[in-house]
Amino acid sequence: MLLAAIILGIIYKKMLKWEVGATISKKQALLPIGLGVLSTILAFAVTLAIGYGLTVEGYSLNDIQDQFLKAFVSAFLRAGLTEEFAKLLMILWAICILKPKNVYEYALIGGATGFGFTLLEEMVYGESIMTLFRLTDVAMHMSMGIIMGKYLGLGKYNRENGLLYKSSYVIALAVPVLIHTIYDALTVYNPVIAAVGMDDESMAFWIIMGLIVILCAFVFQIVIIKGMKREAPRLSEMLLTR
């Protein structure tokens, strides 16, 4: 958690400086991080509620025979949907409180919320030295939060200027959920982990797929964060009414 805080803190400090023509207060910088921490707790509660509801209705993930489908559904219900939905609620709450001035500040709120989510999550998962490998994807939640915040801001900007905006709101949630689900399906819930009696060829395939998605996630984080720097002037000029 401490390493995650240092790495993401350095990145976040740089993102704050990239805004053009405006600065934000300490409250606007720190509040979304705190709400991000709360979103971790909310995501856990929502996951439990969904699990309980499915159990009461007689559904079980063990009923799914196809291993990849089982991994995908597990990742969707336990992480992709629940965690991104929880972050979305906290981002919207932060927006209501802080009333950001431009689209870049929306993206900042999203990134900060992902920052906060990561801190508590890393503390929970920090059980052994092996969890240091999680540092390869330490900025994933921040990156997906940036996407979420940015497209929420673009949706508001487009609506205020008479442009098409509904697709931006759809992207704000759908893209992070999809990316998160695919990533977890091939890592945390990779079929090779739970499969019994899997042949060597299938095992090798799923291990390779897991390594590929980890590499893609590493590149994805760099692309999103560099994109923030590149787009900062344009997004900062997209002013919003309060």
Coordinates of C-alpha atoms in Angstrom, one line a residue:
M1 CA 0.0 0.0 0.0
L2 CA 2.8 2.4 0.9
L3 CA 4.6 1.7 -2.4
A4 CA 1.3 2.2 -4.3
A5 CA 0.7 5.5 -2.4
I6 CA 4.2 6.7 -3.4
I7 CA 3.9 5.8 -7.1
L8 CA 0.4 7.0 -7.6
G9 CA 1.1 10.1 -5.5
I10 CA 3.9 11.1 -7.8
I11 CA 1.7 10.5 -10.9
Y12 CA -1.2 12.4 -9.4
K13 CA 1.0 15.4 -8.4
K14 CA 2.2 15.6 -12.0
M15 CA -1.4 15.5 -13.3
L16 CA -2.4 18.4 -11.0
K17 CA 0.3 20.5 -12.6
W18 CA -0.8 19.7 -16.2
E19 CA -4.0 21.6 -15.9
V20 CA -3.8 24.8 -18.0
G21 CA -5.2 28.2 -17.0
A22 CA -6.5 27.1 -13.6
T23 CA -5.6 25.4 -10.3
I24 CA -7.6 23.4 -7.9
S25 CA -7.8 23.7 -4.1
K26 CA -6.4 21.1 -1.6
K27 CA -10.0 20.1 -0.9
Q28 CA -10.7 19.3 -4.6
A29 CA -7.4 17.4 -4.8
L30 CA -7.9 15.3 -1.7
L31 CA -11.6 14.7 -1.4
P32 CA -11.9 12.3 -4.4
I33 CA -9.1 10.2 -2.9
G34 CA -11.0 9.8 0.3
L35 CA -14.2 9.0 -1.6
G36 CA -12.1 6.4 -3.6
V37 CA -11.2 4.7 -0.3
L38 CA -14.9 4.6 0.6
S39 CA -15.7 3.2 -2.9
T40 CA -13.6 0.1 -2.0
I41 CA -15.9 -0.6 0.9
L42 CA -19.0 0.1 -1.1
A43 CA -17.8 -2.3 -3.9
F44 CA -17.3 -5.1 -1.3
A45 CA -20.8 -4.5 0.1
V46 CA -22.4 -4.5 -3.4
T47 CA -20.5 -7.7 -4.3
L48 CA -21.8 -9.4 -1.1
A49 CA -25.4 -8.2 -1.9
I50 CA -25.2 -9.6 -5.4
G51 CA -23.8 -12.9 -4.2
Y52 CA -26.5 -13.2 -1.6
G53 CA -29.2 -12.4 -4.0
L54 CA -28.0 -15.0 -6.6
T55 CA -27.7 -17.6 -3.8
V56 CA -31.3 -17.0 -2.6
E57 CA -32.5 -17.4 -6.2
G58 CA -30.7 -20.7 -6.5
Y59 CA -27.9 -19.6 -8.8
S60 CA -24.3 -20.6 -8.4
L61 CA -21.2 -19.9 -10.4
N62 CA -20.3 -23.6 -10.0
D63 CA -23.2 -24.4 -12.3
I64 CA -21.3 -22.8 -15.2
Q65 CA -19.4 -25.6 -17.0
D66 CA -17.4 -23.6 -19.5
Q67 CA -14.3 -22.5 -17.6
F68 CA -13.7 -19.2 -19.5
L69 CA -17.4 -18.2 -19.2
K70 CA -17.2 -19.0 -15.5
A71 CA -14.1 -16.8 -15.2
F72 CA -15.7 -14.0 -17.2
V73 CA -19.0 -14.0 -15.1
S74 CA -17.0 -14.2 -11.9
A75 CA -14.8 -11.2 -12.9
F76 CA -17.9 -9.2 -14.0
L77 CA -19.9 -9.8 -10.8
R78 CA -17.1 -9.7 -8.3
A79 CA -15.0 -6.9 -9.8
G80 CA -15.8 -5.4 -13.2
L81 CA -19.3 -4.3 -12.5
T82 CA -19.3 -3.8 -8.7
E83 CA -16.0 -1.9 -8.4
E84 CA -16.5 0.4 -11.4
F85 CA -20.1 1.1 -10.3
A86 CA -18.9 2.0 -6.8
K87 CA -16.2 4.3 -8.2
L88 CA -18.8 5.9 -10.5
L89 CA -21.1 6.7 -7.6
M90 CA -18.2 8.3 -5.7
I91 CA -17.0 10.3 -8.8
L92 CA -20.6 11.6 -9.2
W93 CA -20.7 12.5 -5.5
A94 CA -17.3 14.4 -5.8
I95 CA -18.6 16.2 -8.9
C96 CA -21.7 17.4 -7.1
I97 CA -19.6 18.7 -4.2
L98 CA -16.7 20.2 -6.0
K99 CA -18.4 21.4 -9.2
P100 CA -15.3 21.1 -11.5
K101 CA -14.7 24.0 -13.9
N102 CA -13.6 22.0 -17.0
V103 CA -13.4 18.5 -18.5
Y104 CA -9.8 18.1 -17.3
E105 CA -10.9 18.5 -13.7
Y106 CA -13.5 15.8 -14.3
A107 CA -10.7 13.5 -15.4
L108 CA -8.7 14.5 -12.3
I109 CA -11.5 13.5 -10.0
G110 CA -11.8 10.2 -11.7
G111 CA -8.1 9.5 -11.4
A112 CA -8.0 10.6 -7.8
T113 CA -11.0 8.3 -7.0
G114 CA -9.1 5.4 -8.6
F115 CA -6.1 6.4 -6.5
G116 CA -8.1 6.1 -3.3
F117 CA -9.6 2.8 -4.3
T118 CA -6.2 1.4 -5.0
L119 CA -4.8 2.3 -1.5
L120 CA -7.4 0.3 0.5
E121 CA -7.4 -2.6 -2.0
E122 CA -3.6 -2.9 -1.8
M123 CA -3.7 -3.0 1.9
V124 CA -6.3 -5.8 1.8
Y125 CA -4.3 -7.8 -0.7
G126 CA -0.9 -7.1 0.8
E127 CA -0.6 -10.6 2.4
S128 CA 2.9 -11.6 1.3
I129 CA 6.0 -10.5 -0.7
M130 CA 4.4 -12.0 -3.8
T131 CA 1.8 -9.2 -3.9
L132 CA 4.6 -6.9 -5.0
F133 CA 3.9 -8.2 -8.5
R134 CA 0.6 -6.2 -8.2
L135 CA 2.7 -3.1 -8.7
T136 CA 2.8 -3.8 -12.4
D137 CA -0.9 -2.8 -12.6
V138 CA -0.9 -0.3 -9.7
A139 CA -2.3 2.5 -11.9
M140 CA -5.2 0.4 -13.4
H141 CA -7.9 1.8 -11.1
M142 CA -6.5 5.3 -11.6
S143 CA -6.4 4.9 -15.4
M144 CA -10.0 3.6 -15.5
G145 CA -11.1 6.4 -13.2
I146 CA -9.5 8.9 -15.7
I147 CA -11.6 7.4 -18.5
M148 CA -14.7 7.5 -16.4
G149 CA -14.2 11.1 -15.3
K150 CA -13.2 12.3 -18.7
Y151 CA -16.2 10.9 -20.5
L152 CA -18.6 12.1 -17.8
G153 CA -17.0 15.6 -18.4
L154 CA -17.3 15.3 -22.2
G155 CA -20.9 14.2 -21.8
K156 CA -21.7 17.3 -19.8
Y157 CA -19.7 19.6 -22.1
N158 CA -21.4 18.2 -25.2
R159 CA -24.9 18.5 -23.6
E160 CA -24.3 22.1 -22.7
N161 CA -23.1 22.9 -26.3
G162 CA -26.0 21.1 -28.1
L163 CA -23.9 18.1 -29.2
L164 CA -24.5 14.4 -28.9
Y165 CA -23.7 13.4 -25.4
K166 CA -25.4 10.1 -24.4
S167 CA -22.7 7.9 -25.9
S168 CA -20.1 9.6 -23.7
Y169 CA -22.1 8.7 -20.6
V170 CA -22.3 5.1 -21.8
I171 CA -18.6 5.0 -22.5
A172 CA -17.9 6.4 -19.0
L173 CA -19.1 3.2 -17.4
A174 CA -19.1 0.5 -20.1
V175 CA -15.4 0.8 -21.1
P176 CA -14.0 0.6 -17.6
V177 CA -16.3 -2.3 -16.7
L178 CA -15.3 -4.2 -19.9
I179 CA -11.6 -3.6 -19.4
H180 CA -11.7 -4.6 -15.8
T181 CA -13.8 -7.7 -16.4
I182 CA -11.4 -9.0 -19.2
Y183 CA -8.4 -8.3 -17.1
D184 CA -9.7 -10.1 -14.0
A185 CA -11.1 -13.0 -16.0
L186 CA -7.6 -13.7 -17.4
T187 CA -5.7 -13.0 -14.1
V188 CA -7.5 -13.4 -10.8
Y189 CA -10.1 -15.8 -12.2
N190 CA -8.0 -17.3 -15.0
P191 CA -9.4 -20.8 -15.8
V192 CA -6.0 -22.3 -15.1
I193 CA -6.3 -21.5 -11.4
A194 CA -9.5 -23.4 -10.7
A195 CA -9.4 -26.0 -13.4
V196 CA -8.9 -29.6 -12.3
G197 CA -7.4 -32.1 -14.7
M198 CA -6.6 -29.5 -17.4
D199 CA -4.3 -30.8 -20.0
D200 CA -0.9 -29.2 -20.6
E201 CA -1.8 -27.6 -23.8
S202 CA -4.9 -25.8 -22.4
M203 CA -2.9 -24.9 -19.3
A204 CA -0.1 -23.3 -21.4
F205 CA -2.7 -21.4 -23.4
W206 CA -4.4 -19.8 -20.4
I207 CA -1.1 -18.9 -18.8
I208 CA 0.1 -17.2 -22.0
M209 CA -3.3 -15.3 -22.2
G210 CA -2.8 -14.2 -18.6
L211 CA 0.7 -12.9 -19.3
I212 CA -0.5 -11.1 -22.5
V213 CA -3.3 -9.3 -20.6
I214 CA -0.8 -8.3 -17.9
L215 CA 1.5 -6.8 -20.5
C216 CA -1.4 -5.1 -22.2
A217 CA -2.5 -3.6 -18.9
F218 CA 0.9 -2.3 -18.2
V219 CA 1.0 -0.5 -21.6
F220 CA -2.6 0.7 -21.1
Q221 CA -1.7 2.5 -17.9
I222 CA 1.2 4.4 -19.7
V223 CA -1.0 5.3 -22.6
I224 CA -3.8 6.7 -20.4
I225 CA -1.5 8.7 -18.2
K226 CA 0.5 10.1 -21.1
G227 CA -2.8 10.9 -22.8
M228 CA -3.7 13.0 -19.8
K229 CA -0.6 15.1 -20.3
R230 CA -1.2 15.4 -24.0
E231 CA -4.9 16.3 -23.8
A232 CA -4.6 18.6 -20.7
P233 CA -4.6 21.8 -22.7
R234 CA -7.6 20.8 -24.8
L235 CA -9.6 19.4 -21.9
S236 CA -8.7 22.4 -19.7
E237 CA -10.2 24.8 -22.3
M238 CA -13.5 22.8 -22.4
L239 CA -15.2 25.0 -19.7
L240 CA -18.4 23.9 -17.9
T241 CA -21.2 25.8 -16.3
R242 CA -21.8 25.1 -12.6

